[in-house]
Backbone as a chain_set.jsonl record, in Angstrom:
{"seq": "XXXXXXXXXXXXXXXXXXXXXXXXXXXXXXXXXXXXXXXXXXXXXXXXXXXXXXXXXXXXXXXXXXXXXXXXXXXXXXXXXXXXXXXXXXXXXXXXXXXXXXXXXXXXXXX", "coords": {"N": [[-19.132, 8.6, -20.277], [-16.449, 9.433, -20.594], [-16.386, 10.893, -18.077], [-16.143, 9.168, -16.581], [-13.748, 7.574, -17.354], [-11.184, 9.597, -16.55], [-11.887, 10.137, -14.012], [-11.388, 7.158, -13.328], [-8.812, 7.123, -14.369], [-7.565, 9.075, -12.365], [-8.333, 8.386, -9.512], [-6.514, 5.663, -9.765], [-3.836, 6.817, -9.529], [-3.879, 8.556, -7.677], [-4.291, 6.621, -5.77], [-1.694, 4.877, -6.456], [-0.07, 7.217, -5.862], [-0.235, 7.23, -2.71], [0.397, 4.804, -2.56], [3.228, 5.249, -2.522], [3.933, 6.911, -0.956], [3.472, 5.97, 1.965], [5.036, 5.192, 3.761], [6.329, 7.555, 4.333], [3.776, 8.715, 5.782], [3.816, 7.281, 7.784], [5.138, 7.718, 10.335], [4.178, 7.462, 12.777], [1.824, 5.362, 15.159], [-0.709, 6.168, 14.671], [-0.386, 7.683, 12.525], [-0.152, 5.754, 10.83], [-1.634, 4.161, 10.889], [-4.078, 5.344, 10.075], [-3.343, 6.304, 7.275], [-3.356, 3.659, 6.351], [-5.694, 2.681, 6.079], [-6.924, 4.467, 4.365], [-6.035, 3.927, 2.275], [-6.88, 1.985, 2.164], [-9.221, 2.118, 1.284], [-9.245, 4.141, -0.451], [-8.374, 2.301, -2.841], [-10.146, 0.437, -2.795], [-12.165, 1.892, -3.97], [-11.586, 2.547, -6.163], [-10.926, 0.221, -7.597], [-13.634, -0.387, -7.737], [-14.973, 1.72, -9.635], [-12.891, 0.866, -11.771], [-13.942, -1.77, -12.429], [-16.306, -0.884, -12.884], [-16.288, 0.614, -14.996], [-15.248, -1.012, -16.878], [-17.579, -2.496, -17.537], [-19.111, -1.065, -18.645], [-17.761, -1.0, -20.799], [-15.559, 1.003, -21.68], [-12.688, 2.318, -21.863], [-8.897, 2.428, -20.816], [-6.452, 4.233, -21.062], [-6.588, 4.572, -23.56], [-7.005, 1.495, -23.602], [-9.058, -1.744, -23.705], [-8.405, -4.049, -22.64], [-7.168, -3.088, -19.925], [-8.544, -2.377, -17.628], [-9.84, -4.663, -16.425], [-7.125, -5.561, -15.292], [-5.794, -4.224, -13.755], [-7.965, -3.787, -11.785], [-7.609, -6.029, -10.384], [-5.323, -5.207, -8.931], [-5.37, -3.561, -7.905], [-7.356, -4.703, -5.62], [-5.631, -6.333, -4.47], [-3.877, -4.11, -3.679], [-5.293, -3.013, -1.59], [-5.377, -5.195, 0.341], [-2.881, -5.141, 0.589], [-2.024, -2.889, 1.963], [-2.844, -2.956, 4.736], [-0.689, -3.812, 5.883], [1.67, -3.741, 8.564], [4.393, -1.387, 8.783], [6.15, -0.896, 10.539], [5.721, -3.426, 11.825], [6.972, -6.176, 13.556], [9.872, -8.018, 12.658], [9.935, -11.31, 11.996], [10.406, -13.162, 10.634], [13.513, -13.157, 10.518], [17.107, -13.891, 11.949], [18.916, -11.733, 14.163], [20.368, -8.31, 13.528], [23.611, -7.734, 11.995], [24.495, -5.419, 13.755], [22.648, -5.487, 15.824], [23.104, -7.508, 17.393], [25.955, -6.819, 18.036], [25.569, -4.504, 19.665], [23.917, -5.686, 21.798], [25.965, -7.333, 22.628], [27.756, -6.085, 23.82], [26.005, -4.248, 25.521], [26.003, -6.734, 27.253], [28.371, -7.605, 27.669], [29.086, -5.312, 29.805], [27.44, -5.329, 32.099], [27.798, -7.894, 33.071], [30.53, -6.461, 34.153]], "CA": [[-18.068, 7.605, -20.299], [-15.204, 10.182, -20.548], [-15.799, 11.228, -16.852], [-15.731, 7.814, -15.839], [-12.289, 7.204, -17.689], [-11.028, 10.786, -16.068], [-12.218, 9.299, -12.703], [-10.628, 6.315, -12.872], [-7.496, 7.171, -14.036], [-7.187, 10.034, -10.696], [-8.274, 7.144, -8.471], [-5.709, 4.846, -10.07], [-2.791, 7.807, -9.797], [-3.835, 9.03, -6.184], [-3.721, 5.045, -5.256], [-0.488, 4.725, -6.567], [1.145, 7.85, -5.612], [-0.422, 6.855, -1.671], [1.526, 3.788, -2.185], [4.811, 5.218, -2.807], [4.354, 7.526, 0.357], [2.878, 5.808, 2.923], [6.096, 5.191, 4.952], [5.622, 8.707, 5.332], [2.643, 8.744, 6.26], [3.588, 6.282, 9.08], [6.083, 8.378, 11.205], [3.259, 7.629, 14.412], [0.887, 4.406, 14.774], [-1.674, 7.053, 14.006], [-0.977, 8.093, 11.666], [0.058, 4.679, 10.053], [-3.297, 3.487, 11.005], [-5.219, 6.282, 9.548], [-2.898, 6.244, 5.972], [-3.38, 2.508, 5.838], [-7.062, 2.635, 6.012], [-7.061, 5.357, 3.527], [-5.203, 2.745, 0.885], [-7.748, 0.486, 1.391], [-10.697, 2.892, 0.984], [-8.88, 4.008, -1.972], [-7.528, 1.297, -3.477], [-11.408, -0.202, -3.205], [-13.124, 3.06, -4.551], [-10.573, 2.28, -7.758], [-11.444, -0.975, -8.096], [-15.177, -0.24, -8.573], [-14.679, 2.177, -10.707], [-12.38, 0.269, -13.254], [-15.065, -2.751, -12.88], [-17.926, -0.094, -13.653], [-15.503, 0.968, -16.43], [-15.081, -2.602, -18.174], [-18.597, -3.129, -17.637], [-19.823, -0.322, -19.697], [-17.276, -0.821, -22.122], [-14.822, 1.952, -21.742], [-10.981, 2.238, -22.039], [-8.079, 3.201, -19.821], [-5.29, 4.752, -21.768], [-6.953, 3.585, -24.675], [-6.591, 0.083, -24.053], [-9.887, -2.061, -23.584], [-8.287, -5.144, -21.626], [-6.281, -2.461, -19.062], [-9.247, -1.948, -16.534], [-9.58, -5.78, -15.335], [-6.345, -6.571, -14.106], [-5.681, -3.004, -12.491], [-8.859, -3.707, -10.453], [-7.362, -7.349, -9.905], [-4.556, -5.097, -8.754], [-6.144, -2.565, -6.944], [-7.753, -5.348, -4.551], [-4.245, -6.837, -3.772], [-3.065, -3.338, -3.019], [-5.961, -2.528, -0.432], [-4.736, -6.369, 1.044], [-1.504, -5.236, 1.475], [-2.155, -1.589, 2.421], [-2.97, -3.385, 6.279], [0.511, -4.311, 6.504], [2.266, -3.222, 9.279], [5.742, -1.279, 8.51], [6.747, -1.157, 11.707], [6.011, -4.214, 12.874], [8.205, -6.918, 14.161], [10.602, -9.121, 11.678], [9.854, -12.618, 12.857], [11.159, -13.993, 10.079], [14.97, -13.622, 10.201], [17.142, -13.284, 12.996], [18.892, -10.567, 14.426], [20.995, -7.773, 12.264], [24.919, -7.783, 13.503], [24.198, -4.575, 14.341], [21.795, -5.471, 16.988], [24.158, -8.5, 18.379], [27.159, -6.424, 18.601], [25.053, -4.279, 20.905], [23.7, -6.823, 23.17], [27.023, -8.586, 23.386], [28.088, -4.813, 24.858], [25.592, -4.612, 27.429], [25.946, -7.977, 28.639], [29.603, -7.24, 28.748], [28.619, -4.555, 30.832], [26.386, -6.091, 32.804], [28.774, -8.778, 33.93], [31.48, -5.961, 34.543]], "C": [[-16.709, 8.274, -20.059], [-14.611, 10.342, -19.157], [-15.731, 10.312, -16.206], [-14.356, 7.349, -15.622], [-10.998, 7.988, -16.723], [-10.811, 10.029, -14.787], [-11.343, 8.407, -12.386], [-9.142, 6.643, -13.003], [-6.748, 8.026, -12.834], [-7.735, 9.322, -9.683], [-7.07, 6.414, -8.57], [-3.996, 5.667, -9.745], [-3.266, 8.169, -8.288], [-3.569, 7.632, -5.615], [-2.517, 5.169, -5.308], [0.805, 5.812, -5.662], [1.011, 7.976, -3.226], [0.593, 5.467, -1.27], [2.818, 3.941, -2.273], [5.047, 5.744, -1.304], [4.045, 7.437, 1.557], [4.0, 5.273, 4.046], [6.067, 6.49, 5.363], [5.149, 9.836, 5.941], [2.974, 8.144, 7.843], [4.609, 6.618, 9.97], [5.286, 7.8, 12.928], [2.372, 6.476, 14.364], [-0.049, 5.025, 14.458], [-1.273, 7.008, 13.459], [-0.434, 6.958, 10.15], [-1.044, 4.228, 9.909], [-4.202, 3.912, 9.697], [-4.705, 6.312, 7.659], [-3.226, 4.807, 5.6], [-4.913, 2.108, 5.346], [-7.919, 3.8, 4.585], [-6.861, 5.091, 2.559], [-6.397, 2.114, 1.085], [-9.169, 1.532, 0.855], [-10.383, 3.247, -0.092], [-8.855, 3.192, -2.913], [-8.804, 0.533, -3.873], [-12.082, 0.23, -4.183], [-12.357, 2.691, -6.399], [-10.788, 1.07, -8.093], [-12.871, -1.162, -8.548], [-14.85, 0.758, -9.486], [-14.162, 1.899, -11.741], [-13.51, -0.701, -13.526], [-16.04, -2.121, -13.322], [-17.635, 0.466, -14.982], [-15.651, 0.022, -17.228], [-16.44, -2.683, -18.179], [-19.32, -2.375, -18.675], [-18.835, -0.147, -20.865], [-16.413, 0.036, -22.495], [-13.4, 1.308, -21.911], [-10.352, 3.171, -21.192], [-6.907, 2.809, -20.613], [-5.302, 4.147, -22.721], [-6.55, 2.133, -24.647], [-8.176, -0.338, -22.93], [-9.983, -3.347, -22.093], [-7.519, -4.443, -20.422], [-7.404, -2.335, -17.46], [-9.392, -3.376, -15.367], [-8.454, -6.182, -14.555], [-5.318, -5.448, -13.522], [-6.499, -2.995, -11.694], [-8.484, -4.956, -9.519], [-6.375, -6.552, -8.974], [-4.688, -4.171, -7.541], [-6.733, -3.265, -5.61], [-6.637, -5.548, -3.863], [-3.823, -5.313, -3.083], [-3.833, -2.847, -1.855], [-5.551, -3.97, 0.327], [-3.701, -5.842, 1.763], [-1.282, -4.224, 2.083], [-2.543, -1.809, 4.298], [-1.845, -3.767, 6.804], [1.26, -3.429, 7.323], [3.455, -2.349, 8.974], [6.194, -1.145, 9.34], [6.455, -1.631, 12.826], [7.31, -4.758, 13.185], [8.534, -7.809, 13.312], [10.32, -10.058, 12.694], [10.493, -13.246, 11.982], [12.597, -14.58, 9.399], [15.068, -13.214, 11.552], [17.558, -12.05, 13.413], [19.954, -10.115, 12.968], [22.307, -7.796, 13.16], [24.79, -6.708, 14.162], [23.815, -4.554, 16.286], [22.462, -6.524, 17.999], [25.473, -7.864, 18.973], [26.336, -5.561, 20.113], [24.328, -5.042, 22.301], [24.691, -7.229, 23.748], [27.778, -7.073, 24.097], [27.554, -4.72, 26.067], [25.614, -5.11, 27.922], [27.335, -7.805, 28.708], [29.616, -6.25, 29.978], [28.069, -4.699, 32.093], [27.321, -6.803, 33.606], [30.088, -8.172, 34.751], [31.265, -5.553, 36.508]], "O": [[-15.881, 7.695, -19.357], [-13.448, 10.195, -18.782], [-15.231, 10.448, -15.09], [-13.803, 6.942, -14.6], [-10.065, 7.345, -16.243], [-9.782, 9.409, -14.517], [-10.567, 8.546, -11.441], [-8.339, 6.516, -12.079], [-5.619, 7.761, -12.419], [-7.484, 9.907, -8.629], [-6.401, 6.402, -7.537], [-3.018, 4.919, -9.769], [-2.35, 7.686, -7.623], [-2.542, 7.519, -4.947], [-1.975, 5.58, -4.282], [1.885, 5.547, -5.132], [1.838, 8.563, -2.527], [1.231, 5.179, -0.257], [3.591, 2.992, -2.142], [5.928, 5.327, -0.552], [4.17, 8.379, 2.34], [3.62, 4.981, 5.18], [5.831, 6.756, 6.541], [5.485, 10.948, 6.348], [2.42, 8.55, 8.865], [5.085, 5.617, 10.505], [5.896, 7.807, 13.997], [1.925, 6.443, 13.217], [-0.628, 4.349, 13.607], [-1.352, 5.822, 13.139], [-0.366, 7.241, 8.954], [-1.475, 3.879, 8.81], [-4.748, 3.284, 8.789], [-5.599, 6.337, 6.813], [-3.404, 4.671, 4.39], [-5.185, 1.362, 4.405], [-9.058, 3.81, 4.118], [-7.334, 5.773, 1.65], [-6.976, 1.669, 0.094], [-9.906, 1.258, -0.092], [-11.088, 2.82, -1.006], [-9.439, 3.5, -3.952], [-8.842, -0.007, -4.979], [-12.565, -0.446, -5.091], [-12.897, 2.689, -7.505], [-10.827, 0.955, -9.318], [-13.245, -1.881, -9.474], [-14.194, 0.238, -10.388], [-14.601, 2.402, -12.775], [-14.084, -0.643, -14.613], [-16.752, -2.661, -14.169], [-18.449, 0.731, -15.867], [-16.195, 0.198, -18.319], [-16.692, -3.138, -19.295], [-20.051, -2.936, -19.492], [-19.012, 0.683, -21.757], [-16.263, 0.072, -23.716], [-13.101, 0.122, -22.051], [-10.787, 4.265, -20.829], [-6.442, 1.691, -20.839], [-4.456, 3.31, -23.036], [-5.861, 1.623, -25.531], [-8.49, 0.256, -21.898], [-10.786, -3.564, -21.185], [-7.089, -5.328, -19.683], [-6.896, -2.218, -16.345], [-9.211, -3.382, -14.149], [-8.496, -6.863, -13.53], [-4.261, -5.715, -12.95], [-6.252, -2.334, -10.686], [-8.816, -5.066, -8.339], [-6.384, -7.13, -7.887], [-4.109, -4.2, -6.455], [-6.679, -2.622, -4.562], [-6.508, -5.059, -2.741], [-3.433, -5.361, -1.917], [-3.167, -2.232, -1.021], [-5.292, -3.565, 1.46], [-3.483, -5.904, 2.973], [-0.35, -4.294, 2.884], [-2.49, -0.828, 5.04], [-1.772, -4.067, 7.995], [1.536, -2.327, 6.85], [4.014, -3.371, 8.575], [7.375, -1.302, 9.03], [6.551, -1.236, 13.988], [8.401, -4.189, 13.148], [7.626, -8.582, 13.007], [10.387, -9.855, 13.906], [11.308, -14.048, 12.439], [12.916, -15.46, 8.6], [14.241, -12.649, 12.268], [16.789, -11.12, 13.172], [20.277, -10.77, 11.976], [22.368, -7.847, 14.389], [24.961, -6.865, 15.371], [24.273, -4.057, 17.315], [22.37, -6.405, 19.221], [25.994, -8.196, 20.037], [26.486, -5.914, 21.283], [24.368, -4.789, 23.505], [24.738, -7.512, 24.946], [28.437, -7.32, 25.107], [28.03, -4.913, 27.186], [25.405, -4.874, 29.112], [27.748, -7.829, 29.868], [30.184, -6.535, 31.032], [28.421, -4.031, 33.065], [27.641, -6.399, 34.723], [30.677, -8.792, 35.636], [32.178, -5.01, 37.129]]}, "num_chains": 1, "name": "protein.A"}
């Protein structure tokens, strides 16, 4: 039971500390790809493990009810571990940033 607990909590702690650094990770669509896929394989492998934990009755950081809703949590984070970070905002428009420069080149443009 101990090396179960052990286990999970260095699943639960390599998960996490994958999710702090996976921007980067994602310098290249490789190697965004390959880190994102690596969250979910993680992030799964930690979720069985806490469920094989609660099931036999164990504890994580001495607490009995802590393993179900870190595996509840653990699913969501292999969900969101497919998310793009550098895709495309669709859902606002531009930044002024990006307007002041347009409205340059098309002054340009027209010059």
């Amino acid at each position: 039971m101990e090396s179960l607990e052990s286990l999970s909590q260095l699943l639960c702690g390599l998960t996490l500390m994958l999710w702090v650094l996976i921007a980067t990770f994602s310098r290249t669509d490789q190697s965004e790809n390959r880190a994102q896929w690596t969250m979910v394989v993680l992030a799964l492998c930690t979720m069985v493990s806490l469920i094989v934990l609660d099931l036999q009755g164990g504890s994580l950081w001495g607490s009995n009810y802590l393993p179900k809703p870190l595996a509840v949590l653990c699913l969501a984070f292999a969900f969101m571990a497919r998310l793009n970070i550098k895709g495309r905002n669709i859902s606002q428009g531009m930044n002024p940033h990006q307007i002041m420069k347009q409205n340059r080149e098309s002054e340009g443009d027209s010059d």
